[in-house]
Structure formats: C-alpha cells, structure tokens
Amino acid sequence: MHQAHTTPKAVRRQHDREIVSLAVPAFGALVAEPLFLMVDSAIVGHLGTPQLAGLAIASALLATAVSVFVFLAYATTAAVARRVGAGDLQAAVRQGIDGIWLALLLGAAVVALMLPTAPWLVDIFGASDTAASYAVTYLRISSLGIPAMLVVLAATGVLRGLQDTRTPLYVAIGGFTANAALNLGLVYGAGLGIAGSAWGTVIAQLGMAGAYLAVVIRGARRHGASLRPDAAGIRACAQAGAPLLVRTLSLRAVLMIATAVAARLGDADVAAHQVILSLWSLMAFALDAIAIAGQAIIGRYLGADDADGARQVCRRMIQWGVLSGVALGVLLIVARPLFIPLFTSDPAVQDALLPALLVVALSQPIAGVVFVLDGVLMGAGDGPYLAWAMLLTLAVFAPVALLIPTLGGGLTALWAAMTLMMTVRMATLWFRERSGRWLVTGATR
C-alpha cells in the first residue's frame, strides 16, 4: 500500500529532475543572445548617436531575419528526441545533420537576398540620413554571419534532442566572451568603428558554429552517421519546419501590430511600451526554458512509445509553468520601484508604465501555461495545429488592438489586448492537450 503511495511521488521527482536539468542550462543559453546585442550597443554607443541608431536598425532587421528560422531549432529538437526515445542514435544524429544542411542552404539564400537589398531595407525602417549609412554597413557585414547563426540554431536543436542543454550553454558563454573581446579590439583597437563591431560579431558567430559542428561531427563518427547532404532528409526537415514558420510569423505579426499601435498612442506610451516589451521578453526566456525541456522530454517519451509517460510529464510541466508564471508576476510587482527608475526618469512614462505593468504581471501564469503547452506540442511534432492556432489568435488580436487608438484606454488597453491574445493561445493549446490527439508515438510522426 505504501509503495502505491510513493510511486507517483517518485515519478514526480524524476520528472522534476529531468525538467530542471534541461531547463536551467537552456535559460542560460537563451539569455546569452540578447546580451550579445547589449555589449554591441554599449561599445558602439560610445562612437556616437548616429552609429547607435544605425546599429539599432540593422540589428532589428537581423534579429527578424534569424528569428523567422527558429523552427530550425524547434523542429530538429522534436525529430531528434523521438529517435533518441526509439533507441536509434544513428538516425537521431543523421536527422540533425539534415537540419544543419537545411540551415546552410537557407543561410546562403538570406545572404544573397540581404547584400543587394540592405539600403532598401534600412530605408523602409525610416532611418535618418546620418544613421542610414552606418545601418547599411553593419547590416551588410553582419549578414555574412547569418549562415553561421542558422547552423547554431539547427545544431542547438540537435543537442537539445539528444537531451543535452549544457553544451549550448558553454558555447553561448564562449561566443559572448569572444564577441565582447573582438568588438572592443576591432572598434577601438583597430579603429574600424561600427564595421569593427559587425566583423567581431560575425567572427564570434562563426566560432560558435564551428564549435557546434565539431560536437555534431564527433557524434556522427561515434554512431556511424553519414555527414553527406541527403535531399530527401533535407526536404523532410523543411516540411516539418514549414508550419512552425507560419506560427513564428503570426507571432511576429502580433508583436509588430502591438508596437505600431503603441507608436500611435504618443511618445510617453511608446517609450513605456518599449520598457514593458523588454521585461516581457526577459520573462519569456524563463518560461521558454521550460518549453525547451518540454520539447526534448516529450519527443523522447513519444519516440519510446510511452504515451502515458508523455501525458504525465506534460501535466507536471503545466504545474511548473503556472508556478513560474505566478513567481514572475509577483517579482514584477515587488521589484517595480527598483527597475522603473533604471529605465526612465520621465514622470509621464512612469505613469503610463504602472497600470500596464500590473496587467502584464497578472497575465504571467497564463503565459506560463502557453509556453509549456507550446513546447509540449512542438516536442510531439504537432506543427500544423500550432500554425492554425496561432493564425486564429492573430485574427482575434489584430482587430481588437487596432481599435485601441480610436476607443481610448492607452497602453493599459493595449496590454489587456496582449493578455487576450495569450488567453486565446492558452485556450487553443489547452483544448489540443485535453484531446490527446498530439500523442502520436513512434520514431517518426
């Protein structure tokens, strides 16, 4: 009798250990990416305001170009984890290599597009004449690092699928350190200005890609997997990634609409919106770390034909998501006297911030559930459903958000609309989780 009592507890403890061991290093690696940009901004900022404005525009374009292809990490994690669960490590590594080849092909295509169109892209962003030339310089040089950035995404997916989130953390720390040193040396030491910052970032990204490739090649040799490109495998990776691309673009559209609406509300509101968005993104990293653990663990359980185990660990992760969301929400409220003055001393911006922050804090438990279920369904390879759900969410959010400047309510109303968007996402994902249709077992979906 006592045995029956301890078993669920022991299972829960095992799930907790798995989630923590994958989520904590994943969080470290996620945070390293925005730190790259912060270091670049700090170094370039001392060159002058036009240079910093140029960097801001170019890096926004680069971030969009790279984040669109985040499916390279997500789809690869799920597919590799399934084969790990099925006990076929050779096929798992082979799957990852197909993902890396796809990343190289897409990276080459983006570079070919970006080099000639850089001045036009910068112009669309409405850069001033003084900032535009710096933005074009930075964008052209940095775009050469895009294939390396996409390889990093795909290779990160391979290692997550192999249940390893530590190596990506070490590579991210190495890349961050190299980037900072190279930027300082090339911008000031070699006197290359903003071009030095761009070259420093490209070299750091190439170094990171090289480190990942070394790890993957070693794994391929160990498990006897071929490194040659396989057209059918690359095509299969692209097909698995396509619905996740639709999901990511829909999510980007939501964020762009929110920023466009904030810009129409006035300077104080758009400044406050920028502060909230950066805080929201930071909290998203914490919740995304649990989602990444979800992708890796769920894929492995389903690959091992253990639908019951997948369902149990999913329930446990939802609890983790809710608790993390509550903790982040409370932290946001309690710490606000500390961080608001760091961002702004303008009373008008502070007044716009406070009520909107309260809305964001209250919505964090919802965000916790959304991130976890997103990760679970990605791990299950349920991309088509995620694409439809996100398109539906966009269709609900867009008209509500676009009416805000007309109806009033300001920034608080905009973040209430963002909370509505997260609630719709939660409802669609929760419905899918309850249906059990995502529980497709086997080495491939």
mmCIF file of C-alpha atoms in Angstrom, residues 50-361:
data_model
loop_
_atom_site.group_PDB
_atom_site.id
_atom_site.type_symbol
_atom_site.label_atom_id
_atom_site.label_comp_id
_atom_site.label_asym_id
_atom_site.label_seq_id
_atom_site.Cartn_x
_atom_site.Cartn_y
_atom_site.Cartn_z
ATOM 1 C CA PRO A 50 24.079 58.094 -35.416
ATOM 2 C CA GLN A 51 26.207 54.925 -35.095
ATOM 3 C CA LEU A 52 23.990 53.620 -32.265
ATOM 4 C CA ALA A 53 20.830 54.426 -34.273
ATOM 5 C CA GLY A 54 22.341 52.588 -37.251
ATOM 6 C CA LEU A 55 23.119 49.562 -35.058
ATOM 7 C CA ALA A 56 19.560 49.560 -33.636
ATOM 8 C CA ILE A 57 18.004 49.454 -37.127
ATOM 9 C CA ALA A 58 20.424 46.873 -38.550
ATOM 10 C CA SER A 59 20.156 44.591 -35.525
ATOM 11 C CA ALA A 60 16.331 44.731 -35.614
ATOM 12 C CA LEU A 61 16.453 43.594 -39.262
ATOM 13 C CA LEU A 62 18.993 40.860 -38.470
ATOM 14 C CA ALA A 63 17.011 39.625 -35.450
ATOM 15 C CA THR A 64 13.888 39.353 -37.626
ATOM 16 C CA ALA A 65 15.776 37.506 -40.380
ATOM 17 C CA VAL A 66 17.184 34.981 -37.896
ATOM 18 C CA SER A 67 14.152 34.558 -35.588
ATOM 19 C CA VAL A 68 11.952 33.642 -38.571
ATOM 20 C CA PHE A 69 14.078 30.482 -38.871
ATOM 21 C CA VAL A 70 13.828 29.469 -35.201
ATOM 22 C CA PHE A 71 11.948 26.389 -36.479
ATOM 23 C CA LEU A 72 15.407 25.006 -37.340
ATOM 24 C CA ALA A 73 15.924 24.531 -33.595
ATOM 25 C CA TYR A 74 12.351 23.520 -32.699
ATOM 26 C CA ALA A 75 11.647 21.004 -35.466
ATOM 27 C CA THR A 76 15.118 19.447 -35.108
ATOM 28 C CA THR A 77 14.729 19.042 -31.321
ATOM 29 C CA ALA A 78 11.439 17.161 -31.697
ATOM 30 C CA ALA A 79 12.601 14.895 -34.540
ATOM 31 C CA VAL A 80 15.956 14.033 -32.899
ATOM 32 C CA ALA A 81 14.346 13.429 -29.468
ATOM 33 C CA ARG A 82 11.863 10.960 -30.996
ATOM 34 C CA ARG A 83 14.671 8.873 -32.457
ATOM 35 C CA VAL A 84 16.570 9.020 -29.168
ATOM 36 C CA GLY A 85 13.433 7.679 -27.448
ATOM 37 C CA ALA A 86 13.195 4.917 -30.048
ATOM 38 C CA GLY A 87 16.824 3.992 -29.257
ATOM 39 C CA ASP A 88 18.157 4.759 -32.750
ATOM 40 C CA LEU A 89 21.003 7.209 -32.079
ATOM 41 C CA GLN A 90 22.426 6.872 -35.589
ATOM 42 C CA ALA A 91 19.133 8.039 -37.133
ATOM 43 C CA ALA A 92 18.871 10.782 -34.464
ATOM 44 C CA VAL A 93 22.263 12.248 -35.420
ATOM 45 C CA ARG A 94 21.513 11.803 -39.152
ATOM 46 C CA GLN A 95 18.264 13.745 -38.673
ATOM 47 C CA GLY A 96 20.239 16.548 -37.013
ATOM 48 C CA ILE A 97 22.759 16.668 -39.874
ATOM 49 C CA ASP A 98 19.880 17.105 -42.367
ATOM 50 C CA GLY A 99 18.717 20.072 -40.252
ATOM 51 C CA ILE A 100 22.214 21.625 -40.371
ATOM 52 C CA TRP A 101 22.384 21.277 -44.180
ATOM 53 C CA LEU A 102 18.967 22.959 -44.432
ATOM 54 C CA ALA A 103 20.303 25.788 -42.200
ATOM 55 C CA LEU A 104 23.295 26.309 -44.517
ATOM 56 C CA LEU A 105 21.069 26.428 -47.613
ATOM 57 C CA LEU A 106 18.636 28.907 -46.033
ATOM 58 C CA GLY A 107 21.528 30.999 -44.677
ATOM 59 C CA ALA A 108 23.127 31.268 -48.125
ATOM 60 C CA ALA A 109 19.765 32.336 -49.606
ATOM 61 C CA VAL A 110 19.271 35.050 -46.950
ATOM 62 C CA VAL A 111 22.786 36.454 -47.531
ATOM 63 C CA ALA A 112 22.203 36.519 -51.307
ATOM 64 C CA LEU A 113 18.991 38.499 -50.686
ATOM 65 C CA MET A 114 20.292 40.815 -47.986
ATOM 66 C CA LEU A 115 23.545 42.084 -49.519
ATOM 67 C CA PRO A 116 21.944 43.856 -52.510
ATOM 68 C CA THR A 117 18.753 44.951 -50.670
ATOM 69 C CA ALA A 118 20.423 46.327 -47.491
ATOM 70 C CA PRO A 119 19.987 50.070 -48.396
ATOM 71 C CA TRP A 120 16.334 49.491 -49.338
ATOM 72 C CA LEU A 121 15.608 47.534 -46.106
ATOM 73 C CA VAL A 122 17.199 50.276 -43.984
ATOM 74 C CA ASP A 123 15.164 52.882 -45.874
ATOM 75 C CA ILE A 124 11.872 51.052 -45.104
ATOM 76 C CA PHE A 125 12.724 51.375 -41.407
ATOM 77 C CA GLY A 126 12.794 55.138 -41.871
ATOM 78 C CA ALA A 127 16.411 55.650 -40.819
ATOM 79 C CA SER A 128 17.694 59.229 -40.796
ATOM 80 C CA ASP A 129 20.324 60.177 -43.406
ATOM 81 C CA THR A 130 23.044 60.253 -40.754
ATOM 82 C CA ALA A 131 22.163 56.796 -39.341
ATOM 83 C CA ALA A 132 21.357 55.077 -42.660
ATOM 84 C CA SER A 133 24.951 54.674 -43.906
ATOM 85 C CA TYR A 134 26.011 53.107 -40.579
ATOM 86 C CA ALA A 135 22.990 50.782 -40.629
ATOM 87 C CA VAL A 136 23.796 49.603 -44.186
ATOM 88 C CA THR A 137 27.470 48.998 -43.295
ATOM 89 C CA TYR A 138 26.562 46.982 -40.187
ATOM 90 C CA LEU A 139 23.788 45.035 -41.955
ATOM 91 C CA ARG A 140 25.927 44.059 -44.974
ATOM 92 C CA ILE A 141 28.848 42.801 -42.887
ATOM 93 C CA SER A 142 26.685 41.107 -40.227
ATOM 94 C CA SER A 143 24.573 39.321 -42.819
ATOM 95 C CA LEU A 144 27.696 37.280 -43.695
ATOM 96 C CA GLY A 145 27.285 35.652 -40.269
ATOM 97 C CA ILE A 146 23.679 34.559 -40.902
ATOM 98 C CA PRO A 147 24.565 31.045 -42.206
ATOM 99 C CA ALA A 148 26.605 30.543 -39.007
ATOM 100 C CA MET A 149 23.691 31.809 -36.877
ATOM 101 C CA LEU A 150 21.279 29.378 -38.562
ATOM 102 C CA VAL A 151 23.745 26.486 -38.142
ATOM 103 C CA VAL A 152 23.879 27.414 -34.437
ATOM 104 C CA LEU A 153 20.051 27.187 -34.294
ATOM 105 C CA ALA A 154 19.932 23.783 -36.003
ATOM 106 C CA ALA A 155 22.858 22.358 -34.013
ATOM 107 C CA THR A 156 21.301 23.612 -30.754
ATOM 108 C CA GLY A 157 18.184 21.664 -31.780
ATOM 109 C CA VAL A 158 20.277 18.513 -32.342
ATOM 110 C CA LEU A 159 21.852 18.718 -28.889
ATOM 111 C CA ARG A 160 18.543 19.514 -27.158
ATOM 112 C CA GLY A 161 17.040 16.491 -28.907
ATOM 113 C CA LEU A 162 19.954 14.416 -27.560
ATOM 114 C CA GLN A 163 18.879 15.774 -24.099
ATOM 115 C CA ASP A 164 21.977 17.990 -23.830
ATOM 116 C CA THR A 165 21.341 21.655 -22.977
ATOM 117 C CA ARG A 166 24.717 22.143 -21.247
ATOM 118 C CA THR A 167 26.894 22.221 -24.364
ATOM 119 C CA PRO A 168 24.774 25.064 -25.902
ATOM 120 C CA LEU A 169 25.234 26.992 -22.634
ATOM 121 C CA TYR A 170 29.042 26.603 -22.755
ATOM 122 C CA VAL A 171 29.150 27.561 -26.447
ATOM 123 C CA ALA A 172 26.949 30.606 -25.759
ATOM 124 C CA ILE A 173 29.231 31.773 -22.918
ATOM 125 C CA GLY A 174 32.306 31.270 -25.149
ATOM 126 C CA GLY A 175 30.635 33.151 -28.013
ATOM 127 C CA PHE A 176 29.572 36.010 -25.731
ATOM 128 C CA THR A 177 33.094 36.419 -24.314
ATOM 129 C CA ALA A 178 34.741 36.269 -27.765
ATOM 130 C CA ASN A 179 32.206 38.768 -29.147
ATOM 131 C CA ALA A 180 32.915 41.297 -26.384
ATOM 132 C CA ALA A 181 36.715 40.996 -26.788
ATOM 133 C CA LEU A 182 36.591 41.148 -30.608
ATOM 134 C CA ASN A 183 34.242 44.134 -30.580
ATOM 135 C CA LEU A 184 36.472 46.122 -28.249
ATOM 136 C CA GLY A 185 39.605 45.198 -30.210
ATOM 137 C CA LEU A 186 38.203 45.909 -33.666
ATOM 138 C CA VAL A 187 36.089 49.008 -32.878
ATOM 139 C CA TYR A 188 38.673 50.877 -30.767
ATOM 140 C CA GLY A 189 41.971 48.974 -31.062
ATOM 141 C CA ALA A 190 41.890 48.659 -34.865
ATOM 142 C CA GLY A 191 39.818 51.841 -35.256
ATOM 143 C CA LEU A 192 37.256 50.169 -37.551
ATOM 144 C CA GLY A 193 34.238 51.841 -35.936
ATOM 145 C CA ILE A 194 30.821 50.247 -36.492
ATOM 146 C CA ALA A 195 32.271 47.920 -39.167
ATOM 147 C CA GLY A 196 34.572 46.505 -36.443
ATOM 148 C CA SER A 197 31.547 45.684 -34.285
ATOM 149 C CA ALA A 198 29.907 43.855 -37.202
ATOM 150 C CA TRP A 199 33.072 41.875 -38.017
ATOM 151 C CA GLY A 200 33.528 40.980 -34.345
ATOM 152 C CA THR A 201 30.002 39.545 -34.218
ATOM 153 C CA VAL A 202 30.498 37.596 -37.486
ATOM 154 C CA ILE A 203 33.758 36.033 -36.237
ATOM 155 C CA ALA A 204 32.139 35.111 -32.886
ATOM 156 C CA GLN A 205 29.161 33.511 -34.684
ATOM 157 C CA LEU A 206 31.499 31.542 -36.981
ATOM 158 C CA GLY A 207 33.394 30.338 -33.908
ATOM 159 C CA MET A 208 30.146 29.183 -32.262
ATOM 160 C CA ALA A 209 29.026 27.385 -35.436
ATOM 161 C CA GLY A 210 32.463 25.722 -35.656
ATOM 162 C CA ALA A 211 32.238 24.528 -32.034
ATOM 163 C CA TYR A 212 28.792 23.016 -32.649
ATOM 164 C CA LEU A 213 29.864 21.348 -35.891
ATOM 165 C CA ALA A 214 32.824 19.763 -34.081
ATOM 166 C CA VAL A 215 30.436 18.273 -31.471
ATOM 167 C CA VAL A 216 27.961 17.032 -34.113
ATOM 168 C CA ILE A 217 30.713 15.555 -36.338
ATOM 169 C CA ARG A 218 32.130 13.724 -33.321
ATOM 170 C CA GLY A 219 28.647 12.325 -32.593
ATOM 171 C CA ALA A 220 28.221 11.301 -36.233
ATOM 172 C CA ARG A 221 31.534 9.395 -36.180
ATOM 173 C CA ARG A 222 30.621 7.692 -32.902
ATOM 174 C CA HIS A 223 27.244 6.481 -34.179
ATOM 175 C CA GLY A 224 28.284 5.836 -37.785
ATOM 176 C CA ALA A 225 26.035 8.523 -39.307
ATOM 177 C CA SER A 226 26.860 9.987 -42.735
ATOM 178 C CA LEU A 227 27.710 13.687 -42.957
ATOM 179 C CA ARG A 228 26.735 13.993 -46.647
ATOM 180 C CA PRO A 229 23.688 16.076 -47.615
ATOM 181 C CA ASP A 230 20.618 13.914 -48.223
ATOM 182 C CA ALA A 231 17.994 15.625 -50.410
ATOM 183 C CA ALA A 232 15.067 13.591 -49.010
ATOM 184 C CA GLY A 233 16.150 14.270 -45.417
ATOM 185 C CA ILE A 234 16.618 18.000 -46.029
ATOM 186 C CA ARG A 235 13.190 18.158 -47.707
ATOM 187 C CA ALA A 236 11.605 16.340 -44.735
ATOM 188 C CA CYS A 237 13.197 18.882 -42.334
ATOM 189 C CA ALA A 238 11.817 21.768 -44.401
ATOM 190 C CA GLN A 239 8.322 20.184 -44.435
ATOM 191 C CA ALA A 240 8.382 19.705 -40.649
ATOM 192 C CA GLY A 241 9.558 23.305 -40.218
ATOM 193 C CA ALA A 242 7.036 24.980 -42.558
ATOM 194 C CA PRO A 243 4.060 25.020 -40.107
ATOM 195 C CA LEU A 244 6.355 26.316 -37.347
ATOM 196 C CA LEU A 245 7.456 29.095 -39.721
ATOM 197 C CA VAL A 246 3.773 30.098 -40.118
ATOM 198 C CA ARG A 247 3.398 30.048 -36.306
ATOM 199 C CA THR A 248 6.508 32.219 -35.803
ATOM 200 C CA LEU A 249 5.477 34.749 -38.494
ATOM 201 C CA SER A 250 1.990 35.046 -36.930
ATOM 202 C CA LEU A 251 3.565 35.696 -33.530
ATOM 203 C CA ARG A 252 5.916 38.303 -35.062
ATOM 204 C CA ALA A 253 2.884 39.971 -36.664
ATOM 205 C CA VAL A 254 1.223 40.230 -33.224
ATOM 206 C CA LEU A 255 4.308 41.961 -31.768
ATOM 207 C CA MET A 256 4.639 44.301 -34.771
ATOM 208 C CA ILE A 257 0.953 45.289 -34.566
ATOM 209 C CA ALA A 258 1.377 45.973 -30.819
ATOM 210 C CA THR A 259 4.383 48.241 -31.463
ATOM 211 C CA ALA A 260 2.600 50.037 -34.327
ATOM 212 C CA VAL A 261 -0.431 50.690 -32.076
ATOM 213 C CA ALA A 262 1.820 51.910 -29.235
ATOM 214 C CA ALA A 263 3.529 54.324 -31.666
ATOM 215 C CA ARG A 264 0.114 55.893 -32.426
ATOM 216 C CA LEU A 265 -0.627 56.437 -28.718
ATOM 217 C CA GLY A 266 2.113 59.062 -28.263
ATOM 218 C CA ASP A 267 5.754 59.313 -27.187
ATOM 219 C CA ALA A 268 5.269 58.522 -23.486
ATOM 220 C CA ASP A 269 3.192 55.432 -24.288
ATOM 221 C CA VAL A 270 5.572 54.073 -26.922
ATOM 222 C CA ALA A 271 8.545 54.606 -24.569
ATOM 223 C CA ALA A 272 6.692 52.772 -21.781
ATOM 224 C CA HIS A 273 5.704 50.029 -24.254
ATOM 225 C CA GLN A 274 9.375 49.518 -25.130
ATOM 226 C CA VAL A 275 10.239 49.054 -21.430
ATOM 227 C CA ILE A 276 7.408 46.559 -20.906
ATOM 228 C CA LEU A 277 8.296 44.669 -24.065
ATOM 229 C CA SER A 278 11.900 44.214 -22.882
ATOM 230 C CA LEU A 279 10.699 42.977 -19.464
ATOM 231 C CA TRP A 280 8.111 40.719 -21.129
ATOM 232 C CA SER A 281 10.846 39.259 -23.360
ATOM 233 C CA LEU A 282 13.096 38.578 -20.359
ATOM 234 C CA MET A 283 10.273 36.731 -18.549
ATOM 235 C CA ALA A 284 9.541 34.872 -21.782
ATOM 236 C CA PHE A 285 13.100 33.473 -21.715
ATOM 237 C CA ALA A 286 12.484 31.977 -18.257
ATOM 238 C CA LEU A 287 9.236 30.344 -19.409
ATOM 239 C CA ASP A 288 10.743 29.321 -22.759
ATOM 240 C CA ALA A 289 13.444 27.369 -20.911
ATOM 241 C CA ILE A 290 10.712 25.071 -19.504
ATOM 242 C CA ALA A 291 9.201 24.820 -23.000
ATOM 243 C CA ILE A 292 12.585 23.698 -24.403
ATOM 244 C CA ALA A 293 12.798 20.999 -21.722
ATOM 245 C CA GLY A 294 9.257 20.040 -22.817
ATOM 246 C CA GLN A 295 10.253 19.697 -26.484
ATOM 247 C CA ALA A 296 13.162 17.384 -25.630
ATOM 248 C CA ILE A 297 11.403 15.239 -22.996
ATOM 249 C CA ILE A 298 8.043 14.829 -24.796
ATOM 250 C CA GLY A 299 9.766 13.880 -28.069
ATOM 251 C CA ARG A 300 11.774 11.212 -26.237
ATOM 252 C CA TYR A 301 8.733 9.703 -24.449
ATOM 253 C CA LEU A 302 6.699 9.545 -27.670
ATOM 254 C CA GLY A 303 9.654 8.019 -29.544
ATOM 255 C CA ALA A 304 9.835 5.347 -26.828
ATOM 256 C CA ASP A 305 6.086 4.572 -27.369
ATOM 257 C CA ASP A 306 5.281 5.835 -23.861
ATOM 258 C CA ALA A 307 2.156 7.962 -24.368
ATOM 259 C CA ASP A 308 1.226 7.672 -20.685
ATOM 260 C CA GLY A 309 4.663 8.952 -19.603
ATOM 261 C CA ALA A 310 4.342 11.839 -22.072
ATOM 262 C CA ARG A 311 0.949 12.782 -20.638
ATOM 263 C CA GLN A 312 2.224 12.643 -17.032
ATOM 264 C CA VAL A 313 5.300 14.768 -17.712
ATOM 265 C CA CYS A 314 3.104 17.232 -19.657
ATOM 266 C CA ARG A 315 0.826 17.653 -16.593
ATOM 267 C CA ARG A 316 3.853 18.200 -14.367
ATOM 268 C CA MET A 317 5.255 20.819 -16.730
ATOM 269 C CA ILE A 318 1.936 22.695 -16.771
ATOM 270 C CA GLN A 319 2.219 22.929 -12.959
ATOM 271 C CA TRP A 320 5.780 24.227 -13.396
ATOM 272 C CA GLY A 321 4.550 26.779 -15.943
ATOM 273 C CA VAL A 322 1.780 28.105 -13.661
ATOM 274 C CA LEU A 323 4.080 28.326 -10.608
ATOM 275 C CA SER A 324 6.838 30.043 -12.636
ATOM 276 C CA GLY A 325 4.275 32.488 -14.028
ATOM 277 C CA VAL A 326 2.969 33.332 -10.545
ATOM 278 C CA ALA A 327 6.546 33.816 -9.259
ATOM 279 C CA LEU A 328 7.470 36.100 -12.201
ATOM 280 C CA GLY A 329 4.249 38.113 -11.794
ATOM 281 C CA VAL A 330 4.880 38.670 -8.075
ATOM 282 C CA LEU A 331 8.538 39.560 -8.764
ATOM 283 C CA LEU A 332 7.459 42.138 -11.366
ATOM 284 C CA ILE A 333 5.123 43.867 -8.887
ATOM 285 C CA VAL A 334 7.505 43.728 -5.910
ATOM 286 C CA ALA A 335 10.620 44.842 -7.829
ATOM 287 C CA ARG A 336 8.995 47.666 -9.803
ATOM 288 C CA PRO A 337 10.314 50.516 -7.579
ATOM 289 C CA LEU A 338 13.821 49.156 -8.299
ATOM 290 C CA PHE A 339 13.724 48.772 -12.085
ATOM 291 C CA ILE A 340 11.356 51.548 -13.278
ATOM 292 C CA PRO A 341 13.880 54.361 -12.422
ATOM 293 C CA LEU A 342 16.598 52.374 -14.269
ATOM 294 C CA PHE A 343 14.599 52.608 -17.498
ATOM 295 C CA THR A 344 13.162 56.106 -17.255
ATOM 296 C CA SER A 345 13.003 59.219 -15.050
ATOM 297 C CA ASP A 346 10.190 60.790 -17.114
ATOM 298 C CA PRO A 347 7.042 61.017 -14.897
ATOM 299 C CA ALA A 348 4.756 60.720 -17.962
ATOM 300 C CA VAL A 349 6.416 57.430 -18.990
ATOM 301 C CA GLN A 350 6.306 56.142 -15.390
ATOM 302 C CA ASP A 351 2.580 56.948 -15.166
ATOM 303 C CA ALA A 352 1.905 55.044 -18.392
ATOM 304 C CA LEU A 353 4.033 52.121 -17.156
ATOM 305 C CA LEU A 354 2.407 51.341 -13.806
ATOM 306 C CA PRO A 355 -1.128 50.188 -14.726
ATOM 307 C CA ALA A 356 0.124 48.370 -17.844
ATOM 308 C CA LEU A 357 2.760 46.535 -15.761
ATOM 309 C CA LEU A 358 0.018 45.333 -13.421
ATOM 310 C CA VAL A 359 -1.826 43.780 -16.381
ATOM 311 C CA VAL A 360 1.394 42.075 -17.531
ATOM 312 C CA ALA A 361 2.090 40.730 -14.023
#
